[in-house]
mmCIF file of C-alpha atoms in Angstrom:
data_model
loop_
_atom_site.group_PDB
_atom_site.id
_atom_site.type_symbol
_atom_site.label_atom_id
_atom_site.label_comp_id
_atom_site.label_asym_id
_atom_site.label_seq_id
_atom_site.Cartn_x
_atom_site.Cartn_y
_atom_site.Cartn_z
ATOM 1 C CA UNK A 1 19.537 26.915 -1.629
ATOM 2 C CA UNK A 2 18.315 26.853 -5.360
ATOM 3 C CA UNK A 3 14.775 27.125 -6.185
ATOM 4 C CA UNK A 4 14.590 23.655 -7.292
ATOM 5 C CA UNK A 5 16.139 22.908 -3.706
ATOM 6 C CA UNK A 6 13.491 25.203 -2.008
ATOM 7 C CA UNK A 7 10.613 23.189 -4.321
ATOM 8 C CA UNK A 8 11.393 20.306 -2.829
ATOM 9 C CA UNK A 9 12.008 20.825 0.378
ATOM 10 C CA UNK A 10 8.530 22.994 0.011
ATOM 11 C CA UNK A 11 6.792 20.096 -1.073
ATOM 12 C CA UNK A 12 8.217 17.314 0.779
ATOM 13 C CA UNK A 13 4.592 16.615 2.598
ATOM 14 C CA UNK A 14 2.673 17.144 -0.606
ATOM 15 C CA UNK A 15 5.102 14.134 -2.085
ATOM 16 C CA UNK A 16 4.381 11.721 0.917
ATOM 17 C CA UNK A 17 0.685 11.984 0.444
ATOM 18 C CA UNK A 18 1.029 11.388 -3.023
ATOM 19 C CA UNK A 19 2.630 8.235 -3.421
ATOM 20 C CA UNK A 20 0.170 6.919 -0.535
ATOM 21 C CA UNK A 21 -2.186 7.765 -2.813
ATOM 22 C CA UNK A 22 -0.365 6.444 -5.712
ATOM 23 C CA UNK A 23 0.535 3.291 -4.189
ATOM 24 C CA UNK A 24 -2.820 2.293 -3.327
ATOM 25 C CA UNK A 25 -4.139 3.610 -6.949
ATOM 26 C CA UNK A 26 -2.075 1.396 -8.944
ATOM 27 C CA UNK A 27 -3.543 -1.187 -7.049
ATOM 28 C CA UNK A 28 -6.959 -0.553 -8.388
ATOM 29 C CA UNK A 29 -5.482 -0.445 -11.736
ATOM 30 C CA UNK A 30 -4.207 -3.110 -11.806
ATOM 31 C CA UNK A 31 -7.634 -4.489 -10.878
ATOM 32 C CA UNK A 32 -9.270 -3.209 -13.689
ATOM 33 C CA UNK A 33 -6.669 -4.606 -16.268
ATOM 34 C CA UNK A 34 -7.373 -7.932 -14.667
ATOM 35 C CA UNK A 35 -11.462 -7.474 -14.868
ATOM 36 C CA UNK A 36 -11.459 -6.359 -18.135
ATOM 37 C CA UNK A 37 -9.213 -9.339 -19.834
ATOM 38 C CA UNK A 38 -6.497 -7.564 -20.302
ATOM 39 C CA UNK A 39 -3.864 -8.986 -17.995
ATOM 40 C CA UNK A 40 -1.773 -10.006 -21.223
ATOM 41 C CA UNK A 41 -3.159 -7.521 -23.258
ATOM 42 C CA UNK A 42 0.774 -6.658 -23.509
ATOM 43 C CA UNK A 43 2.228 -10.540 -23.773
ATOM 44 C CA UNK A 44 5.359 -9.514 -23.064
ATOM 45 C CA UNK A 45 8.152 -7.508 -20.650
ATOM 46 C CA UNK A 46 9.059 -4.705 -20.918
ATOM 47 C CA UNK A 47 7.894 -4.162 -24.049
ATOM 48 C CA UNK A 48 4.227 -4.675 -24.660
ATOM 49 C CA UNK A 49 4.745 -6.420 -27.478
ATOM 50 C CA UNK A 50 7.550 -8.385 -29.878
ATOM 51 C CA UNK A 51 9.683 -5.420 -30.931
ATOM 52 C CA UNK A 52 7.302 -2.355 -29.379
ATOM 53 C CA UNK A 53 7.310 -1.037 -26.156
ATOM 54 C CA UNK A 54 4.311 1.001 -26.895
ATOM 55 C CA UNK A 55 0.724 -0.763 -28.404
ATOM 56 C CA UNK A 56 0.662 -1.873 -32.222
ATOM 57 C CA UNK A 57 -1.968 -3.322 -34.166
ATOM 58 C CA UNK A 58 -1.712 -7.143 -33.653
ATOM 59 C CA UNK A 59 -3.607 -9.920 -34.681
ATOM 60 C CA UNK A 60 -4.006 -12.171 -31.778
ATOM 61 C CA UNK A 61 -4.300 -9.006 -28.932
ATOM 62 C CA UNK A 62 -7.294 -6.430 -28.776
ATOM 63 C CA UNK A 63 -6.217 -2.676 -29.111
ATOM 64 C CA UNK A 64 -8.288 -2.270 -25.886
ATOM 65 C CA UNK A 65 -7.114 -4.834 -24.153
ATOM 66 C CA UNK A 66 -3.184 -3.536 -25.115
ATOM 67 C CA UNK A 67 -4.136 0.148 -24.095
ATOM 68 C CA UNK A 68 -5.405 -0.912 -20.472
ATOM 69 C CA UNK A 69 -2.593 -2.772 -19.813
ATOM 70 C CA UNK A 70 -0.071 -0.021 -21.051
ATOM 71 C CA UNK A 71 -1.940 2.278 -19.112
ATOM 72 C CA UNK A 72 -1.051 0.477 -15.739
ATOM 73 C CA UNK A 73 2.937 -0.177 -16.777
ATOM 74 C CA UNK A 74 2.794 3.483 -17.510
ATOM 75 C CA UNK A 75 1.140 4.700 -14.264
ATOM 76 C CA UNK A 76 4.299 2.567 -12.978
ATOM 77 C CA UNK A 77 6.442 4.814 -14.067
ATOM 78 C CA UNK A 78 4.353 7.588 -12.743
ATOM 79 C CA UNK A 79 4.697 5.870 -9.406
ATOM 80 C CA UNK A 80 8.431 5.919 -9.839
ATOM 81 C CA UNK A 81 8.528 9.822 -10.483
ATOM 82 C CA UNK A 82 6.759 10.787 -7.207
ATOM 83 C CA UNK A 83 8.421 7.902 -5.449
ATOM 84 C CA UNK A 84 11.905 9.694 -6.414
ATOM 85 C CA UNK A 85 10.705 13.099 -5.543
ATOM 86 C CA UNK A 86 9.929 12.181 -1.876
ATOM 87 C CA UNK A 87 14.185 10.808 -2.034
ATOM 88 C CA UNK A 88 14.851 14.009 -3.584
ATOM 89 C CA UNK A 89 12.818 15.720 -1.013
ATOM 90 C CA UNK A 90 14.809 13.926 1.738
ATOM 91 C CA UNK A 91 18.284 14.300 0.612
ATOM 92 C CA UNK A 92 17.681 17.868 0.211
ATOM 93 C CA UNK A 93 16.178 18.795 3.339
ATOM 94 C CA UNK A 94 18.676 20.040 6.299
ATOM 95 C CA UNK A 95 19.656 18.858 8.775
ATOM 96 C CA UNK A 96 19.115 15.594 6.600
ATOM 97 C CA UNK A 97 16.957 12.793 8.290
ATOM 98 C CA UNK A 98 17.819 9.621 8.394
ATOM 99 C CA UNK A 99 14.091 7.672 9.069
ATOM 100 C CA UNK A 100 12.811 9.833 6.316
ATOM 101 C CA UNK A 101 15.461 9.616 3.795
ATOM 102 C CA UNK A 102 15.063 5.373 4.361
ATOM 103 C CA UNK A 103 11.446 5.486 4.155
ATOM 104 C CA UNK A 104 11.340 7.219 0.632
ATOM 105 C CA UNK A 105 13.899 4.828 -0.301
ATOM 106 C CA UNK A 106 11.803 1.957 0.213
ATOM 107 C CA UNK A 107 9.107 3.703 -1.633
ATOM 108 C CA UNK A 108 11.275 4.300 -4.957
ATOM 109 C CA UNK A 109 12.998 0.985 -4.886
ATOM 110 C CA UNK A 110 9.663 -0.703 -4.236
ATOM 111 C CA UNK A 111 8.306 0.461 -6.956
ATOM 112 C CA UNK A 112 11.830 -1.051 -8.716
ATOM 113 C CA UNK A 113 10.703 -4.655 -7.027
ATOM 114 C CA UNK A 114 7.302 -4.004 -8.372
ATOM 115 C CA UNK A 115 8.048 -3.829 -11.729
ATOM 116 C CA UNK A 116 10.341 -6.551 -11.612
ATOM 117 C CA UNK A 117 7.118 -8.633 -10.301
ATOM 118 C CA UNK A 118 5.103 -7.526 -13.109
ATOM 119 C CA UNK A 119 7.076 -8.479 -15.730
ATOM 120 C CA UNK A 120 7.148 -12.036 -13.861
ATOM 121 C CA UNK A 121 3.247 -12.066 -13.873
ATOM 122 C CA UNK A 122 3.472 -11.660 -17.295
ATOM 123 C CA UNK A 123 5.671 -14.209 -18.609
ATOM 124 C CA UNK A 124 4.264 -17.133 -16.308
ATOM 125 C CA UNK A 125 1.040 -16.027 -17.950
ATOM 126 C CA UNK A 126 -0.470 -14.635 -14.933
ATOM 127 C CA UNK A 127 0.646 -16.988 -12.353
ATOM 128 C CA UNK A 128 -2.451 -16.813 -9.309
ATOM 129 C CA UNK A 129 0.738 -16.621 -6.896
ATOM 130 C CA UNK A 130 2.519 -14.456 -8.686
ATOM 131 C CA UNK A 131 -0.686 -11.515 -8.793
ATOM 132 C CA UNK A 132 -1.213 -12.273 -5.421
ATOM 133 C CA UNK A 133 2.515 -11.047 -3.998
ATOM 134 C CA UNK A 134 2.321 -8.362 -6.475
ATOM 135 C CA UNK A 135 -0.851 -7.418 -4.790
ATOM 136 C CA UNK A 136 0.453 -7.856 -0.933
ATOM 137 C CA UNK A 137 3.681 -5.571 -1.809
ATOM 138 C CA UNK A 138 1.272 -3.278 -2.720
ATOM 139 C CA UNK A 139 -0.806 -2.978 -0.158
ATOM 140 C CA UNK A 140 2.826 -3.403 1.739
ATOM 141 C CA UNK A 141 4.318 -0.266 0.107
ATOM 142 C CA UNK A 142 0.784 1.897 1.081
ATOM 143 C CA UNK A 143 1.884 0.758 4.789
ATOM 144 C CA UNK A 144 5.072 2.207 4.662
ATOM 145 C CA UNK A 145 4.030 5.336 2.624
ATOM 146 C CA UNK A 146 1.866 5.885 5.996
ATOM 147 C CA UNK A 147 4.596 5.982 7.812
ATOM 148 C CA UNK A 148 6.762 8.334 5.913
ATOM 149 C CA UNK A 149 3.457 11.113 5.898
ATOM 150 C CA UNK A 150 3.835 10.742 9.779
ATOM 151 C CA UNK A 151 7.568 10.977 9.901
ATOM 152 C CA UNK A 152 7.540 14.161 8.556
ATOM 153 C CA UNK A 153 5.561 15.618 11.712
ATOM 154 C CA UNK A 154 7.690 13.698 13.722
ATOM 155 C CA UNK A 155 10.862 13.680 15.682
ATOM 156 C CA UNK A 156 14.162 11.496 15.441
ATOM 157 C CA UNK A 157 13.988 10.710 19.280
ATOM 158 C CA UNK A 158 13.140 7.604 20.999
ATOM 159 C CA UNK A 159 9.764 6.062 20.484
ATOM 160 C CA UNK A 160 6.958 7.477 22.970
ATOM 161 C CA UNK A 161 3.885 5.691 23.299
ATOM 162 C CA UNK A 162 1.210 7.905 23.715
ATOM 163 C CA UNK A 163 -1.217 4.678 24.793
ATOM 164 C CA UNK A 164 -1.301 1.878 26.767
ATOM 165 C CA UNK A 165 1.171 -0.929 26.013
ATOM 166 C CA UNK A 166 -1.154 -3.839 25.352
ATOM 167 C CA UNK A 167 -3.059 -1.566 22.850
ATOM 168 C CA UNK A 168 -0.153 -1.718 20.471
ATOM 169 C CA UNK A 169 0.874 -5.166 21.065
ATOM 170 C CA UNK A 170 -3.270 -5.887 19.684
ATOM 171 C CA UNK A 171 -1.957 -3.586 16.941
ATOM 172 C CA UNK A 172 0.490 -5.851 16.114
ATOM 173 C CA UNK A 173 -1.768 -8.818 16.127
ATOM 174 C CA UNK A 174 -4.415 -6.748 13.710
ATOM 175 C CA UNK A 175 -1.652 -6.138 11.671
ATOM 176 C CA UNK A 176 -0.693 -9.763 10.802
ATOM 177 C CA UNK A 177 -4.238 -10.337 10.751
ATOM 178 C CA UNK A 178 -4.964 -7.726 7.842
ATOM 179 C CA UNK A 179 -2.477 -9.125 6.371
ATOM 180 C CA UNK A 180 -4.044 -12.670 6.230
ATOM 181 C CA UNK A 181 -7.068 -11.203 5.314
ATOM 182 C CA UNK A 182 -5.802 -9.480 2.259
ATOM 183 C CA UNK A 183 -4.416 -12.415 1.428
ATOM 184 C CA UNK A 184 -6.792 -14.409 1.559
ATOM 185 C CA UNK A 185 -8.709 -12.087 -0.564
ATOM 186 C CA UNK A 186 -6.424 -12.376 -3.563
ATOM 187 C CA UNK A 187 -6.929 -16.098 -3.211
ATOM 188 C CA UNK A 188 -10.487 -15.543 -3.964
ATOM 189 C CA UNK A 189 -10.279 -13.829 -7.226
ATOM 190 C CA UNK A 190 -7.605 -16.274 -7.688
ATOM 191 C CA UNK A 191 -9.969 -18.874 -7.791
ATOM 192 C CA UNK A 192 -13.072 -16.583 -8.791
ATOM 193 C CA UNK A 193 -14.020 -15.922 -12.370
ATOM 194 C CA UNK A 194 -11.571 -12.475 -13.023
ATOM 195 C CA UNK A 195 -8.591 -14.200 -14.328
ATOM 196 C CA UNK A 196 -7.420 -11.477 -16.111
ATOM 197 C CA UNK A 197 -6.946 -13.617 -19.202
ATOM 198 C CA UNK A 198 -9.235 -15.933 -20.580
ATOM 199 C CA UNK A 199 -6.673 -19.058 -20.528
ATOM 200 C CA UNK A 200 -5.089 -18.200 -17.163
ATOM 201 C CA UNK A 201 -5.094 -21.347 -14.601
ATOM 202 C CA UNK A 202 -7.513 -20.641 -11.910
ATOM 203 C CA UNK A 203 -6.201 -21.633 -8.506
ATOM 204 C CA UNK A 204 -7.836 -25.155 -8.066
ATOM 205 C CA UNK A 205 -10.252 -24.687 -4.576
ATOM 206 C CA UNK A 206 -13.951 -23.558 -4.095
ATOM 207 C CA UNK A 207 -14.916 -19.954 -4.116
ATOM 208 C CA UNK A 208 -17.259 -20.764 -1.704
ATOM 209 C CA UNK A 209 -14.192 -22.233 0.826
ATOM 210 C CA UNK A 210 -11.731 -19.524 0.437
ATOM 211 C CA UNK A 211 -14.407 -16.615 0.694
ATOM 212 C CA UNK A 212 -15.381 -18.343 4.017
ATOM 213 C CA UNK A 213 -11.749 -18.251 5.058
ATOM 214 C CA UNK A 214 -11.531 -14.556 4.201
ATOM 215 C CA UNK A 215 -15.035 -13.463 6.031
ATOM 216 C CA UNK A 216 -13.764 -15.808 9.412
ATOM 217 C CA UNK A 217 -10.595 -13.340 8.978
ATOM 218 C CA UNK A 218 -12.672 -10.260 8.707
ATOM 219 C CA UNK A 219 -14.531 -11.365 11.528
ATOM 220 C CA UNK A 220 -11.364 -11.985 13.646
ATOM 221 C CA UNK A 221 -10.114 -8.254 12.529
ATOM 222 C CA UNK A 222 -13.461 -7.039 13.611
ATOM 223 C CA UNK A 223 -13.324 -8.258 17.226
ATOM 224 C CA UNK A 224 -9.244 -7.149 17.636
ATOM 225 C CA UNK A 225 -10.474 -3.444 16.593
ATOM 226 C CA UNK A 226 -13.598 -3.615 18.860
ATOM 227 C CA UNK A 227 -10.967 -4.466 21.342
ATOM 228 C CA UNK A 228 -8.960 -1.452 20.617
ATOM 229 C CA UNK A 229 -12.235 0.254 21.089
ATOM 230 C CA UNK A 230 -11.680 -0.443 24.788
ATOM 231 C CA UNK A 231 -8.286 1.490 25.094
ATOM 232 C CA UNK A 232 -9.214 4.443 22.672
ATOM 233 C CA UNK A 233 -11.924 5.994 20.464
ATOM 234 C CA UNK A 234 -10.488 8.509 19.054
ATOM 235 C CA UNK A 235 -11.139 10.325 15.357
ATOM 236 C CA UNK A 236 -9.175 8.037 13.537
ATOM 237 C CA UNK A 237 -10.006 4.565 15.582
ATOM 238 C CA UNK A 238 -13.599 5.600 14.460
ATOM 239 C CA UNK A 239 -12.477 6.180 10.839
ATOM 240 C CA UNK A 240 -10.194 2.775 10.628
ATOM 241 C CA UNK A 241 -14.283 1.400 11.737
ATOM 242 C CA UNK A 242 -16.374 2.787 9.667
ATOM 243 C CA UNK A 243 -13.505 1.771 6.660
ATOM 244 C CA UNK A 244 -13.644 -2.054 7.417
ATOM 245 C CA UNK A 245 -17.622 -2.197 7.871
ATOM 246 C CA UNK A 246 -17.887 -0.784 4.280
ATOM 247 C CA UNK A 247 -15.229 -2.817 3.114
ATOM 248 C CA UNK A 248 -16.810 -6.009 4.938
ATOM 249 C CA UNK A 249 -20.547 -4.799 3.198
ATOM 250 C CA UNK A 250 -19.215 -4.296 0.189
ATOM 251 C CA UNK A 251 -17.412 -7.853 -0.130
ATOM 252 C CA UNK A 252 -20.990 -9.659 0.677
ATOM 253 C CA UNK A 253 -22.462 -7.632 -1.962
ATOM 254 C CA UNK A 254 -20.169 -9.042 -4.156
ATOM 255 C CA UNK A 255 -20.574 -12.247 -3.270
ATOM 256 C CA UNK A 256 -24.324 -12.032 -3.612
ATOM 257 C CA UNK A 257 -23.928 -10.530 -6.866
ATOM 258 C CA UNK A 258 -21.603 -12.890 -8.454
ATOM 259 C CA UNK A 259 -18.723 -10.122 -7.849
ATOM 260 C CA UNK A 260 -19.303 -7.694 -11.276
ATOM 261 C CA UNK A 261 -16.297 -6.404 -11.885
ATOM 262 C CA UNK A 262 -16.957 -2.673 -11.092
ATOM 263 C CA UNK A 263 -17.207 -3.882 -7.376
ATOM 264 C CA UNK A 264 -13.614 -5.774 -7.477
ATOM 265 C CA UNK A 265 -11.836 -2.490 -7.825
ATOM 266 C CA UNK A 266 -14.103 -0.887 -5.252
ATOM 267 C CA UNK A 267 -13.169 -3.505 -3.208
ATOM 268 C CA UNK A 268 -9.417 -3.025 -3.742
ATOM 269 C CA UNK A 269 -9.708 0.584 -3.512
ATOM 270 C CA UNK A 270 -11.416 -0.270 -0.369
ATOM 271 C CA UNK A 271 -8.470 -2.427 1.256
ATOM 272 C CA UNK A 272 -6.191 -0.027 0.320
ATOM 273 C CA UNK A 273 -8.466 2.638 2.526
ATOM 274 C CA UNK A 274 -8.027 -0.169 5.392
ATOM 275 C CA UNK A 275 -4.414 -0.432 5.511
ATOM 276 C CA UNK A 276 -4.475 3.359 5.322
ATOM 277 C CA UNK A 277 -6.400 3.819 8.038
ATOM 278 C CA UNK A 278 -5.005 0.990 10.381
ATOM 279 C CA UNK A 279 -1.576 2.450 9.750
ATOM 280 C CA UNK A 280 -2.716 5.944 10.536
ATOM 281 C CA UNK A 281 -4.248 4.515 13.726
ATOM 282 C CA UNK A 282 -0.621 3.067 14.569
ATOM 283 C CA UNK A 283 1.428 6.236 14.065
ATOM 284 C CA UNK A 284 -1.131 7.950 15.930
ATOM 285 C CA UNK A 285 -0.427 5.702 18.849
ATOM 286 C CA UNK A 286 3.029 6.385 19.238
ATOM 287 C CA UNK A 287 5.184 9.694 18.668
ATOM 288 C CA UNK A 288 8.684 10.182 18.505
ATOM 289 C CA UNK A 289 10.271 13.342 19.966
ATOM 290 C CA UNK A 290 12.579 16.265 18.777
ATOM 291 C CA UNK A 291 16.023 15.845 19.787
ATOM 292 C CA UNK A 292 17.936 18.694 19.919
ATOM 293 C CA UNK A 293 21.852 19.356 19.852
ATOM 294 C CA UNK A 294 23.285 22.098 22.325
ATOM 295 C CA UNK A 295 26.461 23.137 21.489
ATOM 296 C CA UNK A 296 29.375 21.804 22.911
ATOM 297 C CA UNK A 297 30.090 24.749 25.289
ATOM 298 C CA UNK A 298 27.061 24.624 26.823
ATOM 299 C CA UNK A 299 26.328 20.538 26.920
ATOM 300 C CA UNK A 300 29.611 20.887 29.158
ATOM 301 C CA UNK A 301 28.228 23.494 31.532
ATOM 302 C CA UNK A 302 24.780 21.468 32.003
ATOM 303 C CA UNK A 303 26.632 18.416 32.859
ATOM 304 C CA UNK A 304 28.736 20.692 35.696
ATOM 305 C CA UNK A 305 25.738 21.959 36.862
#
C-alpha cells in the first residue's frame, strides 16, 4: 500500500465528517450571497462574467457583490475535492465496501447535480423554484453525508433494529415532515424581502400565509419527536430537541424582527443542524452487523456438524 493509499484509507472518517460539514456550509453561503444582493453578482455560468471566469471590473455589477458570489461557486469546488476524497477513500480501502463506496458517490456526483442547478438559478435570473430545489438537495446531500459517517462504524450485514418498530416507522413520518418544513421555509424567503437580486420575481403569496404554513409544520414535527420521546431518550434524541427548539425560537425572532439578514443564515445553518441531528437519531436506531467469510474448508465442516 503507498502512502497516499495509507492517507486515505487513514482518513476515510475525517473525510465523511467533512463534507457533512461542507454540505451543510455551502448552504449558509449560499444564504449570504442571496442576503447581501449578490445572487447575480456573477450574471452568468460558468463564468462569472462575459469572457471571465474569475471577477472583473464591470459597469453594471458591484466588485462586492461579484466576489461573494465567486466565493460560493468556488467553495463548490471545494465541496467537490472532499466529496472525491471520501470516493478515493472508498475505492482504496480493503476489502472494498460496497454501501460506502455508493454513498461517497452520491456525495461527489451531487455536488456535480448541484452545480448544474446553480448555473440554472442563474440564467432564469434566480427563479424562487429554482433556489428552492437547490436548497432541498442540499439539505438532501447533508442527509446522506450522515449516513456515510455511520457506515463507516458499521457492518455490511442485514439491518438490525436496535428499537421498537413503530419508532422508526414515526421516523419515517418526521422525515417527510422535515422535509415539508424545509420546504416550506424556502417558500418564505421566496416570498420575503431577500431576493438575492433586486429585480428577482418574488413568489406571488403573503409572508404572513406561508410562514403560518411553515410554523403549523414545525408544530407537527414537534409533536412526532415528543412522540419518539416515548420510545427513547437517549443523548442524541435529546440533542435532535434541543436543535429544533432553537431553530423554532430563532425563526419567531425573525419574524418579529422583520428577518435581518444575519438571522437567515443562522437560520439555515440551523436546519442544516436539524437534518443532522434527525439523521444521526436514525442511524442510531438501527445497526447493521459484521459479516464475516470463513473459508471454504471450514464453512463445509460447520454445515456437517
Amino acid at each position: 500500500m503507498s502512502k497516499l493509499t495509507a492517507f486515505l484509507v487513514s482518513w476515510q472518517r475525517a473525510f465523511a465528517i467533512a463534507v457533512v460539514i461542507a454540505q451543510a456550509g455551502i448552504a449558509v453561503t449560499g444564504s449570504i450571497v442571496r442576503v447581501t444582493g449578490s445572487g447575480l453578482g456573477c450574471p452568468t455560468w460558468p463564468e462569472c462574467v462575459d469572457g471571465s471566469v474569475v471577477p472583473v471590473e464591470h459597469p453594471e455589477v458591484a466588485a462586492l457583490h461579484q466576489w461573494v458570489e465567486f466565493g460560493n461557486r468556488t467553495l463548490t469546488g471545494v465541496v467537490g475535492i472532499i466529496a472525491g476524497l471520501c470516493v478515493l477513500a472508498a475505492w482504496f480501502h480493503l476489502p472494498r465496501r460496497r454501501r460506502v463506496l455508493v454513498l461517497s458517490l452520491v456525495q461527489l456526483v451531487g455536488v456535480a447535480v448541484q452545480a448544474v442547478v446553480g448555473g440554472i438559478t442563474v440564467l432564469t435570473g434566480l427563479a424562487w423554484y429554482t433556489v428552492s430545489i437547490h436548497f432541498m438537495i442540499s439539505m438532501g446531500l447533508v442527509w446522506m453525508a450522515v449516513l456515510l459517517v455511520s457506515s463507516l462504524s458499521e457492518g455490511d450485514g442485514p439491518v438490525r433494529l436496535k428499537v421498537p418498530a413503530p419508532l422508526m416507522r414515526l421516523q419515517v413520518v418526521m422525515a417527510v415532515v422535515l422535509g415539508a418544513l424545509l420546504l416550506a421555509g424556502t417558500w418564505v424567503t421566496a416570498a420575503g424581502p431577500h431576493a438575492g437580486d433586486a429585480s428577482t420575481p418574488r413568489l406571488g403569496v403573503e409572508v404572513e400565509t406561508l410562514a403560518q404554513i411553515h410554523a403549523d409544520l414545525l408544530f407537527l414535527f414537534l409533536g412526532l419527536l415528543i412522540a419518539v420521546g416515548f420510545f427513547t431518550r437517549t443523548r442524541t434524541y435529546w440533542t435532535l430537541v434541543g436543535v429544533v427548539l432553537a431553530q423554532g425560537a430563532l425563526g419567531m425572532v425573525q419574524y418579529w424582527t422583520g428577518v435581518p439578514e444575519v438571522l437567515v443564515s443562522i437560520h439555515v445553518l440551523g436546519a442544516g443542524a436539524v437534518v443532522v441531528a434527525t439523521a444521526a437519531l436514525w442511524t442510531s436506531s438501527r445497526e447493521r452487523t459484521h459479516e464475516v467469510e470463513l473459508p471454504a474448508s471450514e464453512d463445509q465442516a460447520l454445515s456437517k456438524a
